Coordinates of N, CA and C in Angstrom, one line a residue:
M1 N 61.0 -37.1 8.5 CA 61.4 -37.9 7.1 C 63.3 -37.9 7.2
E2 N 63.8 -36.4 6.9 CA 65.2 -36.3 6.9 C 66.0 -36.9 7.5
S3 N 65.7 -36.5 8.9 CA 66.2 -37.5 9.7 C 66.6 -38.9 9.5
Y4 N 65.0 -39.6 9.1 CA 65.3 -41.3 9.3 C 66.4 -41.4 7.7
S5 N 66.4 -40.6 6.8 CA 67.0 -40.5 5.6 C 68.3 -40.6 6.4
N6 N 68.8 -39.5 6.5 CA 70.2 -39.4 7.0 C 70.4 -40.9 7.7
L7 N 69.7 -41.1 8.5 CA 69.9 -42.4 9.4 C 70.8 -43.6 8.6
I8 N 69.6 -43.8 7.7 CA 69.9 -44.8 6.6 C 71.1 -44.9 5.7
E9 N 71.4 -43.9 5.2 CA 72.4 -43.2 4.7 C 73.6 -43.7 4.8
G10 N 73.3 -42.5 6.3 CA 74.7 -42.8 6.9 C 75.1 -44.1 7.2
A11 N 74.2 -45.1 7.3 CA 74.6 -46.5 7.7 C 75.2 -47.3 6.7
G12 N 75.0 -46.3 5.2 CA 75.5 -47.2 3.8 C 74.6 -47.6 3.5
L13 N 73.0 -47.9 3.6 CA 71.8 -48.7 3.7 C 71.1 -48.0 2.6
K14 N 70.5 -48.8 1.6 CA 69.7 -48.0 0.4 C 68.3 -47.8 1.1
I15 N 67.2 -47.2 1.0 CA 65.9 -46.5 2.0 C 65.0 -47.6 1.4
S16 N 64.8 -48.0 0.1 CA 64.5 -49.2 -0.4 C 64.5 -50.4 -0.2
E17 N 65.7 -50.8 0.1 CA 65.7 -52.2 1.0 C 65.2 -52.1 2.5
N18 N 65.9 -50.8 3.4 CA 64.9 -50.6 4.4 C 63.9 -50.8 4.6
I19 N 63.2 -50.7 3.7 CA 61.6 -50.3 3.6 C 61.2 -51.5 3.7
R20 N 61.9 -52.6 2.8 CA 61.4 -54.1 2.3 C 62.0 -54.8 3.7
C21 N 62.8 -54.4 4.2 CA 63.5 -55.2 5.5 C 62.1 -55.0 6.5
H22 N 61.9 -54.0 6.7 CA 61.2 -53.8 8.1 C 59.6 -53.8 7.8
V23 N 59.2 -53.7 6.5 CA 57.8 -54.6 5.9 C 57.8 -56.1 6.4
Q24 N 58.9 -56.7 6.3 CA 59.1 -57.9 6.2 C 59.1 -58.7 7.6
K25 N 59.5 -57.7 8.8 CA 59.5 -57.7 9.8 C 58.2 -57.6 10.7
L26 N 57.7 -56.6 9.7 CA 56.3 -56.4 10.8 C 55.3 -57.7 10.4
T27 N 55.4 -58.2 8.9 CA 55.0 -59.0 8.3 C 54.8 -60.5 9.5
D28 N 56.2 -60.7 9.6 CA 56.3 -61.7 10.2 C 56.0 -61.5 12.0
L29 N 55.6 -60.4 12.4 CA 55.2 -60.0 13.7 C 53.8 -60.6 13.6
A30 N 53.1 -59.8 12.7 CA 51.6 -60.0 11.7 C 51.5 -61.6 12.3
A31 N 52.5 -62.6 12.0 CA 51.7 -63.9 11.6 C 51.7 -64.3 12.8
A32 N 53.4 -64.1 13.6 CA 53.1 -64.8 14.9 C 51.8 -64.3 16.0
L33 N 51.3 -63.4 15.5 CA 50.3 -62.5 16.2 C 48.8 -63.6 16.4
E34 N 48.7 -64.0 15.0 CA 47.7 -65.0 15.1 C 47.6 -66.1 16.1
A35 N 48.4 -66.6 16.5 CA 48.6 -67.9 17.8 C 47.2 -67.0 18.7
E36 N 47.1 -66.0 18.9 CA 46.3 -65.2 20.0 C 45.3 -64.2 19.0
P37 N 44.2 -65.0 18.7 CA 43.0 -64.6 17.7 C 42.6 -63.6 18.7
V38 N 41.6 -62.7 18.0 CA 40.6 -61.6 18.5 C 39.2 -62.2 18.3
G39 N 38.9 -62.2 19.8 CA 37.3 -62.6 19.8 C 36.5 -61.3 19.1
V40 N 35.7 -61.8 18.0 CA 34.6 -61.3 17.4 C 33.8 -61.4 17.1
D41 N 32.2 -61.5 18.5 CA 31.3 -61.9 18.5 C 30.2 -61.3 18.1
I42 N 29.3 -61.8 16.5 CA 28.5 -60.7 15.8 C 27.2 -61.6 16.3
K43 N 25.9 -60.6 16.3 CA 24.3 -61.2 16.4 C 23.5 -60.0 15.6
F44 N 22.3 -60.1 15.7 CA 21.5 -59.5 14.4 C 20.2 -59.5 15.1
Q45 N 19.7 -58.2 15.5 CA 18.1 -58.5 15.8 C 17.6 -57.5 14.7
W46 N 16.5 -58.9 14.1 CA 15.7 -58.1 13.4 C 14.1 -57.9 13.4
R47 N 13.9 -56.7 12.9 CA 12.5 -55.9 13.5 C 11.5 -56.9 12.3
S48 N 10.6 -56.6 13.1 CA 8.7 -57.2 11.9 C 8.7 -55.6 11.1
Q49 N 8.9 -56.5 10.1 CA 8.0 -55.5 9.0 C 6.9 -55.1 8.7
L50 N 6.3 -55.9 9.8 CA 4.6 -55.2 10.0 C 4.3 -54.1 10.8
N51 N 3.8 -53.2 9.7 CA 3.3 -52.2 10.3 C 4.7 -51.0 10.5
N52 N 5.7 -51.9 9.9 CA 7.1 -51.1 10.1 C 7.4 -49.5 9.5
P53 N 7.0 -48.0 9.8 CA 6.8 -46.7 9.2 C 8.3 -47.0 8.3
Y54 N 9.6 -47.6 8.9 CA 10.9 -47.2 7.9 C 11.3 -48.3 7.5
P55 N 10.5 -49.1 6.6 CA 11.3 -50.5 6.1 C 12.3 -50.6 5.4
E56 N 13.0 -49.7 5.6 CA 14.6 -50.0 5.4 C 15.1 -50.1 6.6
S57 N 14.6 -49.6 7.5 CA 15.2 -50.2 8.8 C 14.9 -51.4 9.2
V58 N 15.8 -52.7 9.0 CA 15.5 -54.3 9.5 C 16.1 -54.5 10.7
G59 N 16.7 -53.7 11.0 CA 17.1 -54.5 12.3 C 18.6 -53.6 13.1
A60 N 18.9 -54.5 14.0 CA 20.2 -53.7 14.3 C 21.4 -54.6 14.8
L61 N 22.5 -54.5 15.3 CA 24.2 -55.3 15.1 C 24.3 -55.1 16.4
S62 N 24.7 -56.1 17.2 CA 25.5 -56.4 18.3 C 26.8 -57.1 18.0
V63 N 28.2 -56.5 18.7 CA 29.4 -56.5 18.2 C 30.0 -56.7 19.6
A64 N 30.4 -57.6 20.1 CA 31.3 -57.8 21.7 C 32.6 -58.2 21.0
I65 N 33.3 -57.5 21.3 CA 35.1 -58.0 21.3 C 35.6 -58.1 22.5
S66 N 36.7 -59.7 22.1 CA 37.3 -60.2 23.6 C 38.5 -59.8 23.2
P67 N 39.1 -58.8 23.6 CA 41.1 -59.1 23.5 C 41.8 -59.8 23.2
P68 N 42.8 -59.7 22.3 CA 43.9 -61.0 22.5 C 45.0 -60.8 23.3
A69 N 45.3 -61.8 23.9 CA 46.8 -62.0 25.1 C 47.5 -60.4 25.1
G70 N 47.8 -59.7 25.9 CA 48.7 -58.5 25.9 C 47.7 -57.3 25.9
M71 N 46.6 -57.1 25.5 CA 45.7 -56.3 25.6 C 44.7 -56.0 26.4
T72 N 44.1 -55.2 26.8 CA 43.0 -55.1 28.0 C 41.9 -54.8 27.4
Q73 N 40.6 -54.6 28.0 CA 39.5 -53.9 27.6 C 39.6 -52.6 27.2
N74 N 40.4 -51.8 28.2 CA 40.6 -50.2 28.0 C 41.3 -50.1 26.8
D75 N 41.9 -50.7 26.2 CA 42.9 -50.8 25.1 C 42.1 -51.1 24.0
V76 N 41.3 -51.6 23.7 CA 39.9 -51.4 22.7 C 39.3 -50.4 22.7
D77 N 39.2 -50.0 23.6 CA 38.0 -49.2 24.0 C 38.3 -47.3 23.6
S78 N 40.1 -48.2 23.6 CA 40.5 -46.5 23.1 C 40.6 -46.6 21.6
I79 N 40.5 -47.5 20.6 CA 40.6 -47.5 19.2 C 39.5 -46.7 18.6
I80 N 39.2 -46.4 18.2 CA 38.8 -45.4 17.0 C 39.0 -46.9 15.4
F81 N 37.5 -47.2 15.5 CA 37.4 -48.1 14.3 C 36.5 -47.6 12.9
V82 N 36.6 -48.4 12.0 CA 36.1 -47.7 11.1 C 34.4 -48.8 10.7
S83 N 33.4 -48.3 10.4 CA 33.0 -48.7 10.0 C 32.6 -49.2 8.6
P84 N 32.7 -50.8 8.2 CA 33.0 -51.1 6.7 C 31.2 -50.3 5.9
E85 N 31.8 -50.2 4.8 CA 30.9 -49.9 3.3 C 30.3 -50.6 2.6
F86 N 29.2 -50.4 1.8 CA 28.6 -51.8 1.1 C 28.4 -51.3 0.0
F87 N 28.6 -51.4 -1.4 CA 28.5 -50.6 -2.7 C 28.7 -51.8 -3.7
G88 N 27.5 -51.6 -4.6 CA 27.2 -52.7 -5.9 C 28.1 -52.2 -7.0
E89 N 28.4 -53.1 -7.8 CA 29.0 -52.5 -9.0 C 29.0 -51.4 -9.9
R90 N 27.6 -50.6 -9.7 CA 27.1 -49.4 -10.2 C 27.1 -48.1 -9.1
G91 N 27.8 -48.4 -8.0 CA 28.2 -47.8 -6.9 C 26.5 -47.4 -5.9
S92 N 25.9 -48.2 -6.1 CA 24.4 -48.0 -5.6 C 24.9 -48.8 -4.1
E93 N 24.0 -48.4 -2.9 CA 24.3 -49.1 -1.5 C 23.7 -50.0 -1.3
P94 N 23.4 -51.1 -1.9 CA 22.4 -52.1 -1.0 C 21.9 -52.1 0.2
F95 N 23.0 -51.9 1.0 CA 22.9 -52.1 2.3 C 23.5 -51.4 3.1
R96 N 23.2 -50.8 4.5 CA 24.6 -50.4 5.7 C 24.1 -50.6 7.2
V97 N 25.1 -50.7 7.6 CA 25.5 -50.5 8.9 C 25.8 -49.1 9.6
D98 N 25.2 -48.5 10.5 CA 25.3 -47.0 11.0 C 25.1 -47.0 12.5
S99 N 26.5 -46.5 12.8 CA 26.9 -46.9 14.5 C 25.2 -45.8 15.1
Y100 N 25.1 -46.8 16.6 CA 24.1 -45.4 17.3 C 25.0 -44.3 18.0
Y101 N 24.6 -43.3 18.4 CA 24.4 -42.3 18.5 C 26.1 -42.0 19.3
Y102 N 25.7 -43.1 20.3 CA 26.8 -42.6 21.5 C 28.2 -43.5 20.8
H103 N 28.4 -44.4 20.4 CA 29.6 -44.9 20.0 C 30.2 -44.4 18.6
R104 N 29.3 -42.8 17.9 CA 30.5 -41.9 17.0 C 31.5 -41.3 17.6
V105 N 32.2 -41.3 16.6 CA 33.0 -40.3 17.1 C 33.2 -39.2 15.7
A106 N 33.1 -38.0 16.2 CA 32.5 -37.3 15.3 C 33.5 -35.8 14.9
N107 N 34.2 -35.9 16.1 CA 35.4 -34.5 16.5 C 36.0 -34.5 15.3
S108 N 36.5 -33.4 14.7 CA 37.0 -33.0 13.7 C 38.8 -33.8 13.6
M109 N 39.6 -33.8 15.0 CA 40.4 -34.4 14.9 C 40.6 -35.8 14.8
N110 N 39.1 -36.7 15.0 CA 39.0 -38.2 14.8 C 38.9 -38.5 13.8
L111 N 37.5 -37.7 12.8 CA 36.6 -38.2 12.2 C 37.0 -38.9 10.9
V112 N 36.6 -39.6 10.7 CA 36.3 -40.6 9.6 C 34.8 -40.8 9.2
D113 N 35.1 -40.1 8.0 CA 33.7 -40.4 7.4 C 33.6 -40.6 5.5
S114 N 32.5 -41.3 5.7 CA 32.7 -41.6 4.2 C 32.7 -40.6 3.0
S115 N 33.7 -40.9 1.9 CA 33.8 -40.5 0.7 C 32.6 -40.4 -0.5
R116 N 32.1 -41.5 0.1 CA 31.1 -41.5 -1.3 C 29.3 -41.1 -0.7
V117 N 28.7 -41.3 0.6 CA 27.6 -40.8 1.1 C 28.1 -39.8 2.3
S118 N 27.1 -38.8 1.8 CA 27.3 -37.5 2.5 C 27.0 -37.3 3.7
R119 N 27.6 -37.1 4.7 CA 27.6 -36.9 6.3 C 27.0 -38.4 6.9
H120 N 27.8 -39.4 6.4 CA 27.4 -40.4 7.0 C 29.2 -40.6 7.7
V121 N 28.9 -41.0 9.0 CA 30.1 -41.2 9.7 C 30.7 -42.2 10.1
L122 N 31.5 -42.7 9.5 CA 31.8 -44.2 9.9 C 33.0 -44.1 10.5
S123 N 33.7 -43.6 12.1 CA 34.5 -43.9 13.0 C 33.9 -44.6 13.9
F124 N 33.8 -45.0 14.7 CA 33.4 -45.5 16.3 C 34.3 -46.1 17.1
V125 N 33.8 -46.2 18.4 CA 34.7 -46.4 19.6 C 33.6 -47.7 20.3
T126 N 34.3 -48.7 21.3 CA 33.2 -49.3 21.2 C 33.6 -49.0 23.1
I127 N 31.9 -49.8 23.6 CA 32.0 -49.0 25.1 C 31.8 -50.4 25.6
E128 N 32.8 -50.9 26.8 CA 33.2 -52.8 27.2 C 33.3 -53.4 26.2
G129 N 33.8 -52.7 25.3 CA 34.2 -53.8 23.9 C 33.0 -54.3 23.6
R130 N 31.7 -53.4 23.6 CA 30.7 -53.9 22.7 C 30.3 -52.4 21.3
W131 N 30.1 -52.8 20.5 CA 29.5 -51.9 19.5 C 28.4 -52.1 19.4
H132 N 27.1 -51.2 19.1 CA 26.0 -51.5 18.3 C 25.7 -50.8 17.1
A133 N 25.0 -51.0 16.5 CA 24.7 -50.4 15.2 C 23.8 -50.6 14.1
G134 N 22.7 -50.0 13.6 CA 21.5 -50.1 13.3 C 22.0 -50.7 12.0
V135 N 20.9 -51.6 10.8 CA 21.2 -52.1 9.8 C 20.1 -51.6 9.3
Y136 N 20.5 -50.9 7.6 CA 19.4 -50.5 6.8 C 19.8 -51.2 4.9
R137 N 18.4 -51.5 5.2 CA 18.5 -52.4 3.2 C 17.8 -51.8 2.7
Y138 N 18.5 -51.5 1.3 CA 17.8 -50.5 0.5 C 17.3 -51.1 -1.2
N139 N 17.6 -52.6 -0.8 CA 17.8 -53.4 -2.0 C 16.3 -54.6 -1.6
D140 N 15.6 -54.7 -1.8 CA 14.7 -55.8 -0.7 C 15.1 -56.8 -1.8
S141 N 15.7 -57.3 -3.1 CA 15.6 -58.6 -3.4 C 17.1 -59.2 -2.0
L142 N 17.6 -58.6 -1.6 CA 18.6 -58.7 -0.9 C 17.9 -60.0 0.0
T143 N 18.4 -60.6 0.7 CA 17.5 -61.4 1.6 C 18.7 -61.8 2.7
L144 N 18.2 -61.2 4.2 CA 18.8 -61.0 5.4 C 19.8 -62.1 5.7
S145 N 19.4 -63.2 5.4 CA 20.3 -64.1 5.5 C 21.6 -63.6 5.0
D146 N 21.8 -63.3 3.4 CA 22.9 -62.7 2.9 C 23.7 -61.6 3.6
L147 N 22.8 -60.7 3.5 CA 23.3 -59.4 4.3 C 23.7 -59.4 5.7
A148 N 23.4 -60.1 6.2 CA 24.1 -60.5 7.5 C 25.4 -61.3 7.4
K149 N 25.3 -62.3 6.6 CA 26.8 -62.8 6.4 C 28.2 -62.0 5.5
A150 N 27.4 -61.1 4.9 CA 28.3 -60.0 4.2 C 28.8 -58.9 5.5
V151 N 27.5 -58.9 6.0 CA 28.4 -57.7 7.0 C 28.8 -58.2 8.5
E152 N 28.8 -59.7 8.9 CA 29.8 -60.2 9.2 C 31.4 -60.0 8.9
A153 N 31.1 -60.8 8.0 CA 32.4 -61.3 7.0 C 33.5 -59.6 7.4
A154 N 33.1 -58.5 6.8 CA 33.4 -57.3 6.9 C 33.5 -56.4 8.0
V155 N 32.5 -56.6 8.7 CA 33.2 -56.2 10.5 C 34.1 -57.3 11.2
V156 N 34.2 -58.7 10.9 CA 35.0 -59.2 11.3 C 36.3 -58.9 11.0
K157 N 36.9 -58.7 9.8 CA 38.1 -58.2 9.2 C 38.1 -57.0 9.5
Q158 N 37.2 -55.8 9.8 CA 37.8 -54.6 10.2 C 38.5 -54.3 11.3
I159 N 37.3 -55.0 12.5 CA 37.9 -55.0 13.6 C 39.1 -56.0 13.5
T160 N 39.9 -57.0 13.3 CA 41.0 -57.7 13.3 C 41.5 -57.0 12.9
S161 N 42.0 -56.8 11.8 CA 42.7 -55.6 11.4 C 43.3 -54.7 11.7
T162 N 42.3 -53.8 12.3 CA 42.7 -52.7 13.5 C 43.3 -52.9 14.6
I163 N 42.6 -54.0 14.9 CA 43.4 -54.6 16.4 C 44.8 -55.2 16.0
R164 N 45.2 -55.7 14.9 CA 46.7 -56.0 14.9 C 47.5 -54.6 14.6
C165 N 46.8 -53.8 13.9 CA 47.3 -52.6 13.5 C 47.9 -51.7 14.8
F166 N 46.9 -52.2 15.7 CA 47.2 -51.2 17.3 C 48.6 -52.2 18.0
Q167 N 48.2 -53.4 17.6 CA 49.3 -54.1 18.4 C 50.8 -54.0 17.3
L168 N 51.0 -53.4 16.2 CA 52.0 -53.8 15.3 C 52.5 -52.0 15.9
G169 N 51.8 -51.1 16.3 CA 52.0 -49.8 16.3 C 51.9 -49.3 15.3
L170 N 51.2 -49.3 14.9 CA 50.8 -48.8 12.9 C 49.1 -47.9 12.7
L171 N 48.8 -47.9 14.2 CA 47.4 -46.8 14.1 C 48.3 -45.5 14.6
P172 N 47.5 -44.1 13.5 CA 48.3 -43.4 13.6 C 47.2 -42.6 14.8
N173 N 48.0 -41.4 15.6 CA 47.4 -41.3 16.6 C 45.6 -40.4 16.5
K174 N 45.7 -40.2 15.3 CA 44.1 -39.8 15.2 C 43.4 -41.0 15.3
R175 N 43.6 -42.5 15.1 CA 43.0 -43.2 15.4 C 43.1 -43.8 16.9
L176 N 43.0 -43.0 18.1 CA 43.4 -43.6 19.1 C 42.7 -42.1 20.5
L177 N 41.9 -43.0 20.5 CA 41.5 -42.1 21.7 C 42.4 -41.3 22.9
D178 N 42.2 -40.0 23.5 CA 43.5 -39.9 24.3 C 42.7 -39.7 25.6
A179 N 43.9 -39.6 26.6 CA 43.1 -40.1 27.6 C 41.9 -39.1 28.3
D180 N 42.0 -38.3 28.1 CA 40.8 -36.9 27.8 C 39.3 -37.2 27.4
Q181 N 39.7 -37.2 26.4 CA 38.7 -38.2 25.4 C 37.9 -39.1 26.3
I182 N 38.9 -40.0 26.3 CA 38.1 -41.3 27.4 C 37.3 -40.7 28.2
A183 N 37.8 -39.9 29.4 CA 37.4 -39.7 30.3 C 36.0 -39.0 30.2
K184 N 35.7 -37.8 29.2 CA 35.0 -37.1 28.7 C 33.8 -38.1 28.1
R185 N 34.1 -39.1 27.5 CA 33.1 -39.9 26.5 C 32.8 -40.6 28.0
R186 N 32.9 -40.8 29.1 CA 32.8 -42.0 30.0 C 31.5 -40.7 30.9
E187 N 32.0 -39.3 30.7 CA 31.3 -38.9 31.6 C 29.9 -38.5 31.0
S188 N 29.9 -38.4 29.3 CA 28.6 -38.2 28.4 C 27.8 -39.9 28.3
F189 N 28.4 -40.8 28.2 CA 28.1 -42.2 27.8 C 28.2 -43.1 29.1
G190 N 28.8 -42.8 30.1 CA 28.6 -44.0 31.2 C 27.3 -44.6 32.0
N191 N 26.6 -43.8 31.9 CA 25.0 -44.4 32.0 C 24.4 -44.7 31.2
I192 N 25.2 -45.2 29.9 CA 23.6 -45.2 29.0 C 23.9 -47.1 29.3
D193 N 22.1 -47.5 28.9 CA 21.9 -49.2 29.3 C 21.9 -49.2 27.9
L194 N 23.1 -50.0 27.6 CA 23.5 -50.8 26.2 C 22.3 -52.0 25.8
P195 N 21.9 -52.1 24.7 CA 21.2 -53.3 24.2 C 21.1 -54.5 25.4
D196 N 20.0 -55.2 25.1 CA 20.3 -56.3 26.0 C 20.5 -57.5 25.1
E197 N 21.7 -58.0 25.5 CA 22.0 -59.4 24.3 C 21.2 -60.2 24.2
A198 N 20.0 -60.7 25.0 CA 19.6 -61.4 25.2 C 18.7 -61.5 24.0
S199 N 18.1 -60.5 23.6 CA 17.6 -60.1 22.0 C 17.8 -60.3 20.9
F200 N 19.6 -60.3 21.1 CA 20.1 -60.8 19.4 C 20.7 -62.0 19.6
S201 N 20.3 -62.3 18.4 CA 21.1 -63.8 18.1 C 21.9 -64.0 16.9
S202 N 22.7 -64.9 16.4 CA 23.9 -65.5 15.4 C 23.5 -65.3 14.3
V203 N 24.0 -64.8 13.6 CA 23.6 -65.7 12.1 C 22.7 -67.0 11.7

């Protein structure tokens, strides 16, 4: 930070002005990136509630990400995303999405966990551009249709924003897997049979 201050002040510039200029450049770059959309395809699989021993477990979520121009599938799989959380006005959690175990990133260097729900790991990575999570509903008055729409909107926003930050070089190192981590995950989960996409459907 000191070297940055010396550089800016040495040029006769003000740090506040330089920051505004930098933010404006990033804003312009982000606007230009919108020409290349991020593909986020979201589908759901609902469980029959007949004789369901865990009625709060209502289904599963499948997300497929198509990288924008200039990014590869390997780039997407190296990004550590953060699962969105859903809370009501009084702090209650009406529903939740929880990554399948083979998508979670729980090591101390990269972990992103909930500040409001104990032991809830939010950080996850994709496998071949896909992410899967369980869907849990804790408020029976909420319809599955409304739940799905809320989840879809939040997931699209989170994934798109994270990929844009990657493209702009704004993601910190803790939000990216390094080569060794990628190799270890492939060794551990490379033979995982991902869920059959045909069993999921759009909202």
